XYZ file of C-alpha atoms in Angstrom:
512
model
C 94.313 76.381 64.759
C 97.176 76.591 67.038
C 98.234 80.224 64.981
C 94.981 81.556 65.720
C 95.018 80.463 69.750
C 98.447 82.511 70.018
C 97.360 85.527 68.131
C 93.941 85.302 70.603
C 96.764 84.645 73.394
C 98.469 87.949 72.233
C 95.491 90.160 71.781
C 94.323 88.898 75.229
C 97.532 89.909 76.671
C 97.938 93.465 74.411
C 94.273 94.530 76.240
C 95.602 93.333 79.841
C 98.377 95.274 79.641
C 96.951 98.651 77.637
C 94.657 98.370 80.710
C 97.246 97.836 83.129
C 98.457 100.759 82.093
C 95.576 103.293 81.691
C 94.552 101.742 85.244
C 97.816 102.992 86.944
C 96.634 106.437 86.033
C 93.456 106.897 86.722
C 93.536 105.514 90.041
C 95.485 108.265 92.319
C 93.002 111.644 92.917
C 94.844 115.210 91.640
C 94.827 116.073 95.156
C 97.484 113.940 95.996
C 101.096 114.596 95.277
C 104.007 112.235 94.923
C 105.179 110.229 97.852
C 108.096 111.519 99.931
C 110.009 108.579 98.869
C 109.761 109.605 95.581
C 111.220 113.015 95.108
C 114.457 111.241 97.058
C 114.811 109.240 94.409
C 114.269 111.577 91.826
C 116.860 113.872 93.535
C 119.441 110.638 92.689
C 119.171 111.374 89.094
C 121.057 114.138 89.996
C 124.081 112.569 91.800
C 124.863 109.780 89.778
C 126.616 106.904 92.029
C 127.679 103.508 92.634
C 125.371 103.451 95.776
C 123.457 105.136 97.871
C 122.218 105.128 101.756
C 118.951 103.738 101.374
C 118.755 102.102 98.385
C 121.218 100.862 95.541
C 122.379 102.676 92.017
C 119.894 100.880 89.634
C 116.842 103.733 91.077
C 119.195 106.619 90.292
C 119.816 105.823 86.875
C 116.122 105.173 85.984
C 115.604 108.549 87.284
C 117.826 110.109 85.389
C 115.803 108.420 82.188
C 112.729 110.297 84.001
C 114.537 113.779 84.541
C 115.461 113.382 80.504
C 112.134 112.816 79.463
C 110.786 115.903 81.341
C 110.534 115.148 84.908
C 106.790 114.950 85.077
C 104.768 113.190 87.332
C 103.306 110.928 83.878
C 106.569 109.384 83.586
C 107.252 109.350 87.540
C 104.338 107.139 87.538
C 104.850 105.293 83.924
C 107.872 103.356 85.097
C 106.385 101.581 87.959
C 103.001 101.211 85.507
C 105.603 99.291 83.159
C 107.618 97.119 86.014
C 104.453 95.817 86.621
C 103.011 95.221 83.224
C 106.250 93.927 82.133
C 105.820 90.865 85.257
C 102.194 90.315 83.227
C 104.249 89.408 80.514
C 106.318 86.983 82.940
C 103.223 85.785 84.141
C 101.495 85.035 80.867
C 104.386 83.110 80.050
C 104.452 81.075 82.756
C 101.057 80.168 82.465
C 101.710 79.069 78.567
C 104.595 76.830 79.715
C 102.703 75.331 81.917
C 100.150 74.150 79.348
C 97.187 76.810 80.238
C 95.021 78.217 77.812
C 93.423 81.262 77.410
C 91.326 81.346 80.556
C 94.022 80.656 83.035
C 96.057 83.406 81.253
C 92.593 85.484 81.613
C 92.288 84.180 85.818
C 96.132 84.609 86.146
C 96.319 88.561 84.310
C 93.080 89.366 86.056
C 94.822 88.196 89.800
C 97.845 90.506 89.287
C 95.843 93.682 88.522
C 93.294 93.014 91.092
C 95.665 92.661 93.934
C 97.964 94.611 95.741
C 101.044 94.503 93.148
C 98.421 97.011 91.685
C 99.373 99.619 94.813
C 102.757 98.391 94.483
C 102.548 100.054 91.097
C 101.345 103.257 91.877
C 104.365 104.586 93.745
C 108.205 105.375 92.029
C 109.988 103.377 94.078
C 112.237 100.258 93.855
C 109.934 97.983 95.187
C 107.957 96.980 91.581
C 111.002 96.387 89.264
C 112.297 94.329 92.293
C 108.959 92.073 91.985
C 109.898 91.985 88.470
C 113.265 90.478 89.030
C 112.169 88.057 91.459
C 109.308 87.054 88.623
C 111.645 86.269 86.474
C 114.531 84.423 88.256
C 111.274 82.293 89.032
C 110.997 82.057 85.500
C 114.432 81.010 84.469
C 114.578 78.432 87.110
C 111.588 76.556 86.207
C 113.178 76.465 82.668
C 115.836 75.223 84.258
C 114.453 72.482 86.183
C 112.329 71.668 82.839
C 115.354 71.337 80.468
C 118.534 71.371 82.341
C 120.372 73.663 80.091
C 123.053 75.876 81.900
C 121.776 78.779 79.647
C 118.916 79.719 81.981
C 121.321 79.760 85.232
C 123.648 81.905 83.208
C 120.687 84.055 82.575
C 119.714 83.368 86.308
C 122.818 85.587 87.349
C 122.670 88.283 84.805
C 118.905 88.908 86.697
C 120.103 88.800 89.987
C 123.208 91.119 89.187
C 120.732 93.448 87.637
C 118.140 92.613 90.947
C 120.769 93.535 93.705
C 121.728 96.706 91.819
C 118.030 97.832 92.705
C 117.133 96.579 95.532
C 118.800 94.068 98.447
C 116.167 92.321 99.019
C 116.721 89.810 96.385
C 119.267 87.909 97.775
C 116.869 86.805 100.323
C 115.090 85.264 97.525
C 118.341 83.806 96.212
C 119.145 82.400 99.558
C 116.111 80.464 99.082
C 116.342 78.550 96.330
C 119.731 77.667 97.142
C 118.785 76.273 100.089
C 115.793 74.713 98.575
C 117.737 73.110 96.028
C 119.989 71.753 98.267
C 117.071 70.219 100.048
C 115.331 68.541 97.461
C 116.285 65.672 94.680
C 117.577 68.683 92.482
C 120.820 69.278 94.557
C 122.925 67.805 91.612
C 122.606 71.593 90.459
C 125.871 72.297 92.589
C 127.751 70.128 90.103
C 126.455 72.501 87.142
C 129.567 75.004 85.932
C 126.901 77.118 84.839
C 125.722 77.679 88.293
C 129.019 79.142 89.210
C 129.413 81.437 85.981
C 126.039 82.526 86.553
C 126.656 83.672 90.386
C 130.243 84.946 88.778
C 127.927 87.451 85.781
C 125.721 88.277 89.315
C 128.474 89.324 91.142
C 130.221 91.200 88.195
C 127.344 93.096 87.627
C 126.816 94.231 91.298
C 130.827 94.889 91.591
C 130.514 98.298 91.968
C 128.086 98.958 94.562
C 129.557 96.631 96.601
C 133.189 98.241 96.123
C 130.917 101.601 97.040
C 129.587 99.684 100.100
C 133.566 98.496 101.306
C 134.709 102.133 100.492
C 131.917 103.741 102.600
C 132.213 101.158 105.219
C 128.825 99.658 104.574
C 126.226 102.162 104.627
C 123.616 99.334 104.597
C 123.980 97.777 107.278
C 123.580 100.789 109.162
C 120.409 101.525 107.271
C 119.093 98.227 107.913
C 119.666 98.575 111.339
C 117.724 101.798 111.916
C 114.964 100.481 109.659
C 114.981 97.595 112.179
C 114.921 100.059 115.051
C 112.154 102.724 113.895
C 110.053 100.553 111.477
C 110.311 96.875 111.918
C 110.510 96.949 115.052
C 106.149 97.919 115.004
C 105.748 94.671 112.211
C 103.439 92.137 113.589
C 104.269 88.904 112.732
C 101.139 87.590 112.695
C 100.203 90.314 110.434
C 102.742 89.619 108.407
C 101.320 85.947 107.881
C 97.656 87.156 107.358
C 99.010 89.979 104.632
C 99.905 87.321 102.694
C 96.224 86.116 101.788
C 94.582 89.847 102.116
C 97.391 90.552 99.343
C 94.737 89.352 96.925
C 91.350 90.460 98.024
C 88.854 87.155 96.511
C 91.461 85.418 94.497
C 93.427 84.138 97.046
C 91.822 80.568 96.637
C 94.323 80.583 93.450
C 97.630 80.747 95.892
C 96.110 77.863 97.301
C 95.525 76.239 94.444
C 99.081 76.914 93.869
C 100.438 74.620 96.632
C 97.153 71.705 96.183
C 98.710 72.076 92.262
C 102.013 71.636 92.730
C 101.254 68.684 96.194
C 99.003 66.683 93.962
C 99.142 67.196 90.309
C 101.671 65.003 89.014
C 102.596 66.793 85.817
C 103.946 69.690 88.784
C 106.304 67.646 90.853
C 109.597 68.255 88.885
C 108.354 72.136 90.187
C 107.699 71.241 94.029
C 111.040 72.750 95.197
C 109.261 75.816 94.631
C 107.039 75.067 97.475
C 109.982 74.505 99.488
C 111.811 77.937 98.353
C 107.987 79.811 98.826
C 108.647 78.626 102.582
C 112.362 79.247 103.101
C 111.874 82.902 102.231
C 108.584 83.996 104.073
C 109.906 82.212 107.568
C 113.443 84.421 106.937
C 111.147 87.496 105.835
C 109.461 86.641 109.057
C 112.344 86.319 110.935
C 113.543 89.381 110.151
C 110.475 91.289 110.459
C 110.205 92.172 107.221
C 107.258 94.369 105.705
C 104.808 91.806 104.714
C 105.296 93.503 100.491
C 108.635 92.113 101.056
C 107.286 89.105 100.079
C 104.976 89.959 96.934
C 107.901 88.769 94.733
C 106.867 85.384 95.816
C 104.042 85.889 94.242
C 103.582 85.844 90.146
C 105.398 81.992 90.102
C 102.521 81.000 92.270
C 99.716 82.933 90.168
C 100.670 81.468 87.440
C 100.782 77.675 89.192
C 97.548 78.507 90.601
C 95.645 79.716 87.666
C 96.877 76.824 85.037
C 95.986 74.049 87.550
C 92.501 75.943 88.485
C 91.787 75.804 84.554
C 91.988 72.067 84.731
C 89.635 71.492 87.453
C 86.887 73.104 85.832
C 87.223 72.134 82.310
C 85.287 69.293 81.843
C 81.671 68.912 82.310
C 79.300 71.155 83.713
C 82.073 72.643 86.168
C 83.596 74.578 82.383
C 80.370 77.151 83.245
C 81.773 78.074 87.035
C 84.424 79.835 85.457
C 82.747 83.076 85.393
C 82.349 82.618 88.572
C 86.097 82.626 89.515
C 86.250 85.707 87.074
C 84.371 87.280 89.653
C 85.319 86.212 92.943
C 88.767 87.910 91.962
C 87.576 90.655 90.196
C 84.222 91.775 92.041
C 85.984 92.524 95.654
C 88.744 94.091 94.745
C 86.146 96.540 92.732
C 84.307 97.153 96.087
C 87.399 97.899 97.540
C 89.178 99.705 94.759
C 88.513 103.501 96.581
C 90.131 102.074 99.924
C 93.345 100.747 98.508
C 94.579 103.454 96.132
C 94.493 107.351 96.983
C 90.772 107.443 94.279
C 89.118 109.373 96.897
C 90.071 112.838 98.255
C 91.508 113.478 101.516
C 87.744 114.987 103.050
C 86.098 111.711 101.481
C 88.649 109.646 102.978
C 87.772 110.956 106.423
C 83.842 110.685 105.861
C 84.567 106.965 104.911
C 87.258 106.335 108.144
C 85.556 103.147 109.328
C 85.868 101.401 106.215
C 89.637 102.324 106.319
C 90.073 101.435 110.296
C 88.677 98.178 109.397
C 91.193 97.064 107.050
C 94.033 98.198 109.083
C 94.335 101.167 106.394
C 95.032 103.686 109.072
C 97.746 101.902 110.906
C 101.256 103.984 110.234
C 104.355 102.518 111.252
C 104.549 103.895 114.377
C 101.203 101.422 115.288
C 98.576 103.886 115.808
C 95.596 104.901 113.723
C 95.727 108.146 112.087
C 93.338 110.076 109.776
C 94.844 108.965 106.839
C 96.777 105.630 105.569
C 100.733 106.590 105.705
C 101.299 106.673 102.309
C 98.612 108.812 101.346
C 99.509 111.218 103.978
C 103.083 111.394 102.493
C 101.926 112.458 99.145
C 100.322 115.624 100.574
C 101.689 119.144 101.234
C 105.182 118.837 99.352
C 103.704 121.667 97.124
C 102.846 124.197 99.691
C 106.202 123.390 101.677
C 108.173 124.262 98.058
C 106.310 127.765 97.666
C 107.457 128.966 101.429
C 110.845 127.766 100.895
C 110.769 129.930 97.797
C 109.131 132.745 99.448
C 111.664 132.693 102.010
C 114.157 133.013 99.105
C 112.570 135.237 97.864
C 113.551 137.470 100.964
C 117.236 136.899 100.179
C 119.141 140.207 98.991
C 119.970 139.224 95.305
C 123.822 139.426 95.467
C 123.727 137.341 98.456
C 121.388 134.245 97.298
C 125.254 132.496 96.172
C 126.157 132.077 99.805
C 122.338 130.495 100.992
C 121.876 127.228 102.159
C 118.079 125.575 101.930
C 118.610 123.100 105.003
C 115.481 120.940 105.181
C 114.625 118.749 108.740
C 113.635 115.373 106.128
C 114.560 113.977 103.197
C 111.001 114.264 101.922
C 110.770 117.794 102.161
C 114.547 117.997 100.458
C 113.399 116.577 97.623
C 109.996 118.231 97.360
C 111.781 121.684 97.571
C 113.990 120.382 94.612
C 110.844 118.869 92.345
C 109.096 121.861 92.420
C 111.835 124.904 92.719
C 114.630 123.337 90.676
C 116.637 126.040 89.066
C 114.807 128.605 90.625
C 117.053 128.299 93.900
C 119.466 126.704 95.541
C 119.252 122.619 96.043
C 118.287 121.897 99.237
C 120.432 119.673 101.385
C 119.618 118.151 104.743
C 120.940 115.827 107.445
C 118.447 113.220 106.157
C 119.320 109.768 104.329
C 121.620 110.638 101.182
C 121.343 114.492 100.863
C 124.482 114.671 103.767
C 126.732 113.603 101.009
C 125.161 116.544 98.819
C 125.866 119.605 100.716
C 127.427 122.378 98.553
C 130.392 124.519 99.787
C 129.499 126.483 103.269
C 132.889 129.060 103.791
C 130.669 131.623 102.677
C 127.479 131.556 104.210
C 125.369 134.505 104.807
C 121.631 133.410 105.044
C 119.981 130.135 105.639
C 116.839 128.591 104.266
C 115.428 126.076 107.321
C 112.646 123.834 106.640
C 110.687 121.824 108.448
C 112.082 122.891 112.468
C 112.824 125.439 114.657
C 116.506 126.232 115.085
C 117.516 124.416 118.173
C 118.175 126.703 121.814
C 122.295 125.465 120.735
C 122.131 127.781 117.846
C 119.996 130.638 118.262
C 122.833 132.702 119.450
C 124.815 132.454 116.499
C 121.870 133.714 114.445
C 121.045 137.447 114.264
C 117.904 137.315 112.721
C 115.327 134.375 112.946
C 112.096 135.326 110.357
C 109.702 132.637 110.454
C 107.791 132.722 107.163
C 105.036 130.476 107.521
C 104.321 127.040 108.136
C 102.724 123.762 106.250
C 98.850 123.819 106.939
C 97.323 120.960 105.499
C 96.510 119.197 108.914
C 96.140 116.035 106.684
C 99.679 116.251 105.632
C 102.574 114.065 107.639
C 104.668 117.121 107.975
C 101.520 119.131 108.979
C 102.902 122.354 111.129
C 106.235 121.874 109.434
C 107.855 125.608 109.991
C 109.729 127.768 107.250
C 112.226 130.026 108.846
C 114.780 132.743 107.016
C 117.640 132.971 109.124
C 120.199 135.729 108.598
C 122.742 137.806 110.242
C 125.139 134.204 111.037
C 128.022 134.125 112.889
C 131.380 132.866 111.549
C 131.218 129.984 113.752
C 127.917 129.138 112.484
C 129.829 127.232 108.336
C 132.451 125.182 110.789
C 129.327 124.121 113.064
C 127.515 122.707 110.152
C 130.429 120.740 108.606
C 131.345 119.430 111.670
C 127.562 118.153 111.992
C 127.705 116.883 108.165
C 130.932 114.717 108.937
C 129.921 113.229 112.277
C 126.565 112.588 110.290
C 128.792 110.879 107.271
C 130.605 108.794 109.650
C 127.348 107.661 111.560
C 126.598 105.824 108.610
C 130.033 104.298 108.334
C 128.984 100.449 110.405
């Protein structure tokens, strides 16, 4: 009996996560490209490093796995599709440790896709294997607490080496349970040895971006601190609060079932630091500003909680036939939904539905006004039409003089779209944007330059002999709408020592 439950345990999971999968797929329209962010991190697999600017080395090397296996936008989108399917298989186990059978693993799998880790999952960008990693440090702690065995904290720190090497963020979570642990009746953790080799494999494993960080005098910081000044700064922290629920559409009665689980239910109490950690963490995130997603790593420990101790309220009696219900008040809103929180509909139908969008905040960008579109979706359109002018202006370049041409983009987001699409066809493009200052090729010869994305400032236009503009984005739905394309030729000498002068004080700018 108990073979046949796990094989039905299995086969329940195999169809979640062949869904999960498929799902990912089908849910962004053809008339959206990828995301700005993404074709920066692409462009890492290219300039393979112990750090970068804006995020750390573990992205760059999981492109590179992408560039070998073609590039394509299938596996730019497979990886976060997996990140996420691979925390359903954290999930799923969490729910069997705790003693819940097939219907919690059915609420808790059902909970994860029908919630916003499902838009995490859409976009190639550090943010899903992060929720992985924080799924699973969840994980090995509550085999910890369970068994005691220095094995899991050992484990513990081979995560979190691997976590920080992908994304910072992780050591908020860290900071958390430390301090939670210290709190509660389970501080006798600070006498484990294990504990100490674990945070020694951590730091062993994120060695080298942090000798990167001391060499390049902490990049980071600076980053965080303009990501505080142009971004954060417009996070509500009220907002940030209410996220937290709207996160999961109709199931969020199971994150409160979570805490009533692990506050009443006896069997749960050698787990209740968890409760403790869960609030550590979102009044730092808070603190801090944070985006509210910050937080979704939080998230799977409590689903999981939530789900196994919701399958014991209704399992006797007549309250067994509410279950459907539950199904359903997770699955059923998140349906209605579905064409407001993923890029389903095309741009024109997302206009014709605007209220819908306005009401759920959709259309608030970081800057904290309402545009036409939600920010992300308007940063996966135009990249293509930006690529073709940048190639038609160089196009326009006299062949024997297309080795001494520089493709000088305004944003890291049109950088890397010019690279995506024109790779090999022309030059890479550089710009003055997050990491592509570091990537500038060789400028003593410079005849003719390719500028995308602004008009050559009133400081430079007479040190160029020639300014051709060749067109400029017109998507109007696009971020970088009215983005210029200019050909600019005929440079004076002064024009190569200007620019690395201006790549320099750019390079030390980041320096903290």
């Amino acid at each position: 009996m108990e073979l046949s439950q796990r094989r039905t345990s299995l086969l329940l999971l195999l169809l979640f996560l062949v869904f999960k999968m498929a799902f990912q797929y089908t849910v962004v329209n053809p008339a959206f490209e990828l995301h700005r962010d993404e074709y920066l991190h692409l462009d890492m697999g290219y300039h393979l490093a112990a750090g970068y600017l804006s995020v750390p080395p573990f992205t760059a090397f999981n492109s590179l796995l992408v560039r070998w296996l073609g590039g394509g936008e299938y596996w730019v989108r497979f990886f976060p599709a997996l990140y996420g399917a691979l925390t359903m298989v954290v999930i799923w186990r969490m729910v069997r440790f705790l003693g819940g059978g097939l219907y919690a693993q059915a609420l808790a799998l059902s909970l994860f896709v029908c919630s916003a880790f499902s838009r995490l999952n859409v976009l190639y960008q550090p943010n899903s294997f992060d929720v992985l990693v924080w799924a699973l440090l969840c994980w090995l702690m509550m085999r910890y607490l369970q068994s005691q065995q220095g094995k899991w904290l050992l484990w513990a720190g081979v995560v979190a080496g691997i976590g920080v090497l992908n994304k910072y963020t992780v050591m908020v979570l860290l900071a958390g349970w430390l301090v939670a642990l210290l709190l509660s009746s389970h501080r006798r953790i600070f006498r484990e040895k294990a504990l100490y080799l674990g945070a020694l494999i951590a730091l062993a494993l994120a060695a080298p971006n942090l000798v990167w960080q001391i060499q390049q005098g902490f990049p980071v910081l600076h980053h965080m601190k303009e990501l505080a000044t142009t971004q954060l700064v417009h996070v509500n922290r009220m907002d940030f609060a209410a996220d937290q629920f709207i996160f999961f559409f109709g199931g969020a009665f199971l994150i409160v079932a979570a805490f009533a689980g692990l506050f009443f239910y006896w069997p749960y109490r050698l787990y209740r630091v968890i409760l403790l950690m869960y609030v550590l963490v979102i009044l730092l995130l808070i603190y801090m500003r944070a985006k509210s997603y910050y937080a979704l790593g939080l998230y799977p420990v409590l689903i999981a909680f939530g789900s196994t101790y919701w399958e014991r309220v209704f399992r006797n009696g007549w309250t067994r036939y509410l279950r459907i219900l539950w199904l359903a008040v997770v699955v059923l809103p998140f349906v209605y939904l579905l064409n407001v929180v993923f890029p389903v509909l095309s741009p024109a139908q997302i206009q014709e539905k605007s209220g819908k969008f306005a009401a759920l905040g959709m259309l608030r960008w970081e800057d904290g006004k309402n545009h036409a579109l939600p920010q992300d979706f308007a940063d996966m359109l135009g990249w293509g039409e930006t690529a073709q002018l940048a190639m038609q202006a160089w196009q326009r370049v006299p062949e024997h003089d297309r080795k001494n041409t520089l493709v000088l983009c305004e944003n890291y987001g049109e950088a890397g779209a010019v690279n995506y699409y024109n790779r090999g066809r022309m030059p890479a493009a550089v710009s003055f944007s997050a990491d592509y200052v570091y990537w500038f090729p060789p400028l003593d010869s410079l005849q003719y330059i390719v500028l995308v994305g602004e008009t050559p400032s009133e400081a430079y236009r007479p040190l160029i002999g020639k300014m051709e503009k060749i067109g400029s984005l017109e998507d109007s739905l696009a971020r970088e709408h009215g983005a210029p394309v200019y050909l600019l030729s005929g440079l004076s000498p002064q024009v190569p020592a200007l620019l690395r002068k201006a790549v320099q004080e750019r390079q030390r700018s980041y320096r903290y």
